[in-house]
Short mmCIF file of C-alpha atoms in Angstrom, two decimals:
data_model
loop_
_atom_site.label_atom_id
_atom_site.label_comp_id
_atom_site.label_asym_id
_atom_site.label_seq_id
_atom_site.Cartn_x
_atom_site.Cartn_y
_atom_site.Cartn_z
CA MET A 1170 -72.35 -189.90 -82.37
CA CYS A 1171 -74.25 -192.53 -83.29
CA ALA A 1172 -72.74 -195.10 -86.15
CA SER A 1173 -74.69 -194.91 -89.67
CA SER A 1174 -75.53 -198.12 -91.42
CA SER A 1175 -72.62 -196.79 -93.76
CA GLU A 1176 -70.13 -196.90 -91.63
CA LYS A 1177 -67.37 -200.04 -90.91
CA ASP A 1178 -67.89 -202.94 -89.09
CA LEU A 1179 -64.55 -202.14 -87.19
CA TYR A 1180 -64.08 -205.79 -85.81
CA GLY A 1181 -65.13 -206.88 -89.65
CA VAL A 1182 -62.08 -204.38 -90.83
CA LEU A 1183 -59.70 -206.26 -88.96
CA GLY A 1184 -61.47 -209.89 -89.41
CA ALA A 1185 -62.58 -210.48 -86.49
CA SER A 1186 -65.03 -210.75 -84.14
CA PRO A 1187 -66.51 -208.88 -81.06
CA SER A 1188 -65.44 -211.98 -78.46
CA GLU A 1189 -61.76 -211.84 -78.93
CA SER A 1190 -59.24 -210.33 -76.80
CA THR A 1191 -57.17 -207.52 -77.45
CA GLU A 1192 -54.38 -209.93 -77.78
CA GLU A 1193 -55.82 -211.64 -80.52
CA LEU A 1194 -57.29 -208.35 -82.07
CA ARG A 1195 -53.00 -207.37 -82.21
CA ARG A 1196 -52.44 -210.01 -83.77
CA ARG A 1197 -54.77 -209.78 -87.16
CA TYR A 1198 -53.30 -206.19 -86.80
CA GLN A 1199 -50.28 -206.93 -87.02
CA HIS A 1200 -50.65 -209.25 -90.12
CA LEU A 1201 -52.96 -207.08 -91.98
CA VAL A 1202 -50.57 -204.02 -91.15
CA LEU A 1203 -47.82 -205.79 -93.00
CA LYS A 1204 -49.58 -206.84 -95.34
CA CYS A 1205 -51.32 -203.82 -97.10
CA HIS A 1206 -48.16 -201.38 -95.44
CA PRO A 1207 -47.36 -199.48 -98.56
CA ASP A 1208 -43.92 -199.89 -98.24
CA ARG A 1209 -44.02 -203.62 -98.89
CA LEU A 1210 -46.27 -202.91 -102.46
CA SER A 1211 -45.61 -201.14 -105.30
CA GLY A 1212 -47.52 -199.08 -108.48
CA HIS A 1213 -51.34 -199.38 -108.19
CA GLU A 1214 -51.17 -201.94 -105.17
CA THR A 1215 -49.23 -198.80 -103.09
CA GLU A 1216 -52.52 -196.54 -103.49
CA VAL A 1217 -54.78 -199.31 -102.31
CA GLY A 1218 -53.06 -200.41 -99.82
CA LEU A 1219 -52.70 -197.16 -98.30
CA LYS A 1220 -56.32 -196.81 -97.95
CA ARG A 1221 -56.70 -200.20 -96.65
CA PHE A 1222 -53.35 -199.74 -93.85
CA LEU A 1223 -55.37 -196.35 -92.84
CA GLU A 1224 -58.46 -198.58 -92.08
CA VAL A 1225 -57.17 -201.18 -90.30
CA ASP A 1226 -54.43 -199.06 -87.92
CA ALA A 1227 -57.94 -196.76 -87.36
CA ALA A 1228 -59.97 -199.39 -86.35
CA TRP A 1229 -57.19 -200.65 -84.15
CA LYS A 1230 -56.67 -197.05 -82.45
CA ILE A 1231 -60.45 -197.75 -81.42
CA LEU A 1232 -60.44 -201.27 -80.56
CA SER A 1233 -56.98 -201.46 -79.16
CA ASP A 1234 -57.87 -199.32 -76.35
CA LYS A 1235 -60.27 -200.21 -73.37
CA ASN A 1236 -62.67 -197.56 -72.47
CA LYS A 1237 -62.78 -196.43 -76.76
CA ARG A 1238 -63.09 -200.36 -77.14
CA ARG A 1239 -66.16 -200.40 -74.42
CA ASP A 1240 -67.96 -197.26 -75.79
CA TYR A 1241 -67.51 -198.52 -79.52
CA ASP A 1242 -69.33 -202.00 -78.48
CA LEU A 1243 -72.09 -200.22 -77.03
CA GLN A 1244 -72.67 -197.55 -80.03
CA ARG A 1245 -72.65 -201.19 -81.81
CA ARG A 1246 -75.65 -202.21 -79.50
CA GLY A 1247 -77.43 -199.51 -79.49
CA THR A 1248 -77.08 -198.96 -75.56
CA ILE A 1249 -78.57 -195.96 -74.38
CA PHE A 1250 -76.29 -193.44 -72.15
CA LEU A 1251 -77.42 -191.57 -68.88
CA LYS A 1252 -75.21 -188.58 -67.73
CA GLN A 1253 -74.87 -188.81 -63.98
CA ASN A 1254 -77.25 -185.95 -62.10
CA GLU A 1255 -78.48 -184.39 -65.58
CA ARG A 1256 -81.52 -185.27 -67.67
CA LEU A 1257 -79.81 -185.77 -70.94
CA TYR A 1258 -80.68 -189.48 -72.69
CA THR A 1259 -78.96 -190.36 -75.84
CA HIS A 1260 -79.29 -192.99 -78.12
CA CYS A 1261 -78.06 -194.42 -81.31
CA CYS A 1262 -80.99 -196.32 -82.82
CA ARG A 1263 -80.81 -199.55 -85.14
CA CYS A 1264 -81.96 -197.46 -88.07
CA GLY A 1265 -78.66 -195.21 -87.77
CA GLY A 1266 -81.04 -191.93 -86.54
CA ALA A 1267 -79.87 -190.65 -82.90
CA SER A 1268 -82.34 -190.16 -80.18
CA SER A 1269 -82.41 -187.91 -77.51
CA SER A 1270 -84.23 -186.15 -75.01
CA GLN A 1271 -85.03 -184.33 -71.88
CA GLU A 1272 -88.90 -185.00 -71.77
CA GLU A 1273 -89.79 -186.63 -68.55
CA ALA A 1274 -92.06 -189.27 -68.69
CA GLU A 1275 -94.14 -190.19 -65.43
CA THR A 1276 -94.00 -188.48 -62.07
CA VAL A 1277 -94.30 -189.94 -58.57
CA GLY A 1278 -95.10 -187.73 -55.48
CA GLY A 1279 -93.02 -185.31 -57.57
CA GLN A 1280 -90.45 -187.30 -58.44
CA SER A 1281 -89.88 -187.92 -62.16
CA ARG A 1282 -89.86 -191.78 -62.72
CA GLY A 1283 -88.78 -192.19 -66.05
CA VAL A 1284 -88.04 -190.17 -69.34
CA ILE A 1285 -88.81 -190.78 -73.28
CA VAL A 1286 -86.24 -191.24 -75.71
CA CYS A 1287 -87.46 -190.73 -79.33
CA CYS A 1288 -85.29 -191.65 -82.16
CA ASP A 1289 -84.94 -188.37 -84.73
CA THR A 1290 -85.50 -190.59 -87.62
CA CYS A 1291 -88.07 -193.95 -87.20
CA SER A 1292 -90.73 -194.05 -84.35
CA LEU A 1293 -88.81 -196.20 -82.09
CA SER A 1294 -89.47 -194.41 -78.61
CA VAL A 1295 -87.89 -196.29 -75.32
CA TYR A 1296 -89.17 -195.40 -72.05
CA VAL A 1297 -86.02 -195.30 -69.49
CA THR A 1298 -87.06 -195.53 -66.06
CA TRP A 1299 -84.70 -195.31 -62.76
CA THR A 1300 -84.89 -196.52 -59.17
CA ASN A 1301 -83.08 -193.51 -57.71
CA PRO A 1302 -83.99 -190.28 -59.73
CA PRO A 1303 -81.68 -188.36 -60.66
CA GLN A 1304 -81.24 -184.86 -58.61
CA SER A 1305 -81.98 -181.27 -59.65
#
Protein backbone atom coordinates (compact mmCIF):
# COMPACT_ATOMS: atom_id res chain seq x y z
CA MET A 1 0.00 0.00 0.00
CA CYS A 2 1.48 3.33 -0.99
CA ALA A 3 1.09 6.55 0.88
CA SER A 4 -0.90 9.10 -1.04
CA SER A 5 0.06 12.74 -1.08
CA SER A 6 -3.02 13.46 1.04
CA GLU A 7 -1.99 10.96 3.73
CA LYS A 8 -0.80 12.51 6.97
CA ASP A 9 2.87 12.50 7.86
CA LEU A 10 2.90 10.52 11.12
CA TYR A 11 5.97 12.34 12.39
CA GLY A 12 4.23 15.64 11.66
CA VAL A 13 1.16 14.50 13.61
CA LEU A 14 3.39 14.13 16.68
CA GLY A 15 5.34 17.30 15.87
CA ALA A 16 8.48 15.19 15.56
CA SER A 17 11.19 14.37 13.07
CA PRO A 18 12.17 10.92 11.76
CA SER A 19 15.52 11.15 13.55
CA GLU A 20 13.95 11.25 17.02
CA SER A 21 14.24 8.22 19.28
CA THR A 22 11.24 6.19 20.38
CA GLU A 23 11.57 7.72 23.85
CA GLU A 24 11.42 11.25 22.39
CA LEU A 25 8.38 10.26 20.34
CA ARG A 26 6.78 8.81 23.49
CA ARG A 27 7.20 12.12 25.34
CA ARG A 28 5.60 14.01 22.43
CA TYR A 29 2.77 11.48 22.26
CA GLN A 30 2.07 11.72 26.01
CA HIS A 31 2.06 15.50 25.90
CA LEU A 32 -0.36 15.60 22.96
CA VAL A 33 -2.67 12.94 24.39
CA LEU A 34 -3.01 14.87 27.63
CA LYS A 35 -3.60 18.10 25.74
CA CYS A 36 -6.31 16.80 23.41
CA HIS A 37 -7.96 14.02 25.42
CA PRO A 38 -11.77 14.40 25.10
CA ASP A 39 -12.26 13.95 28.87
CA ARG A 40 -10.25 17.13 29.49
CA LEU A 41 -12.23 19.25 27.03
CA SER A 42 -15.78 20.54 26.95
CA GLY A 43 -18.38 21.60 24.37
CA HIS A 44 -17.30 21.81 20.73
CA GLU A 45 -13.67 21.29 21.79
CA THR A 46 -14.57 17.69 22.71
CA GLU A 47 -15.33 16.71 19.11
CA VAL A 48 -12.22 18.43 17.76
CA GLY A 49 -10.14 16.97 20.59
CA LEU A 50 -11.42 13.47 19.90
CA LYS A 51 -10.42 13.68 16.22
CA ARG A 52 -6.96 14.96 17.16
CA PHE A 53 -6.65 12.36 19.93
CA LEU A 54 -7.43 9.52 17.50
CA GLU A 55 -4.98 10.92 14.94
CA VAL A 56 -2.18 11.15 17.54
CA ASP A 57 -2.96 7.68 18.87
CA ALA A 58 -2.92 6.15 15.36
CA ALA A 59 0.46 7.76 14.62
CA TRP A 60 1.88 6.50 17.91
CA LYS A 61 0.68 2.94 17.28
CA ILE A 62 2.82 2.81 14.14
CA LEU A 63 5.84 4.82 15.27
CA SER A 64 6.15 3.08 18.65
CA ASP A 65 6.46 -0.37 17.07
CA LYS A 66 9.99 -0.99 15.78
CA ASN A 67 8.92 -3.08 12.75
CA LYS A 68 5.95 -0.89 11.79
CA ARG A 69 8.11 2.23 12.08
CA ARG A 70 10.81 0.69 9.86
CA ASP A 71 8.19 -0.25 7.25
CA TYR A 72 6.64 3.23 7.43
CA ASP A 73 10.06 4.90 7.05
CA LEU A 74 10.89 2.70 4.04
CA GLN A 75 7.53 3.53 2.49
CA ARG A 76 8.10 7.28 3.02
CA ARG A 77 11.42 7.02 1.19
CA GLY A 78 9.95 5.07 -1.71
CA THR A 79 12.04 1.99 -1.11
CA ILE A 80 11.58 -1.02 -3.34
CA PHE A 81 10.49 -4.15 -1.47
CA LEU A 82 11.74 -7.47 -2.75
CA LYS A 83 10.14 -10.71 -1.61
CA GLN A 84 12.86 -13.29 -1.22
CA ASN A 85 12.67 -16.22 -3.65
CA GLU A 86 9.76 -14.60 -5.49
CA ARG A 87 9.80 -12.41 -8.53
CA LEU A 88 7.46 -9.77 -7.17
CA TYR A 89 8.79 -6.24 -6.75
CA THR A 90 6.78 -3.36 -5.36
CA HIS A 91 7.62 0.31 -5.01
CA CYS A 92 5.71 3.30 -3.67
CA CYS A 93 6.47 6.05 -6.12
CA ARG A 94 7.04 9.66 -5.08
CA CYS A 95 3.94 10.61 -7.10
CA GLY A 96 1.81 8.46 -4.78
CA GLY A 97 1.26 5.73 -7.34
CA ALA A 98 2.06 2.09 -6.82
CA SER A 99 4.60 0.22 -8.86
CA SER A 100 4.96 -3.48 -9.25
CA SER A 101 6.34 -5.76 -11.86
CA GLN A 102 7.12 -9.33 -12.65
CA GLU A 103 8.71 -8.36 -15.96
CA GLU A 104 12.25 -9.65 -16.19
CA ALA A 105 14.66 -7.39 -17.96
CA GLU A 106 18.04 -8.72 -18.98
CA THR A 107 19.08 -12.38 -19.03
CA VAL A 108 22.66 -13.61 -19.06
CA GLY A 109 23.32 -17.30 -19.55
CA GLY A 110 19.64 -18.09 -19.07
CA GLN A 111 19.59 -16.29 -15.70
CA SER A 112 17.61 -13.11 -15.16
CA ARG A 113 19.83 -10.22 -14.01
CA GLY A 114 17.13 -7.72 -13.14
CA VAL A 115 13.59 -6.50 -13.43
CA ILE A 116 11.94 -3.28 -14.55
CA VAL A 117 9.48 -1.85 -12.03
CA CYS A 118 7.13 0.75 -13.57
CA CYS A 119 4.82 3.19 -11.78
CA ASP A 120 1.15 2.78 -12.65
CA THR A 121 0.57 6.54 -12.42
CA CYS A 122 3.57 8.42 -13.80
CA SER A 123 6.37 7.53 -16.19
CA LEU A 124 8.96 6.52 -13.56
CA SER A 125 10.63 3.18 -14.25
CA VAL A 126 13.23 1.62 -11.97
CA TYR A 127 15.62 -1.09 -13.07
CA VAL A 128 16.33 -3.44 -10.15
CA THR A 129 19.37 -5.67 -10.42
CA TRP A 130 20.72 -8.35 -8.12
CA THR A 131 23.98 -10.20 -7.84
CA ASN A 132 22.36 -13.50 -6.84
CA PRO A 133 19.23 -14.07 -8.96
CA PRO A 134 16.16 -15.40 -7.16
CA GLN A 135 15.70 -19.13 -7.45
CA SER A 136 12.82 -20.25 -9.68
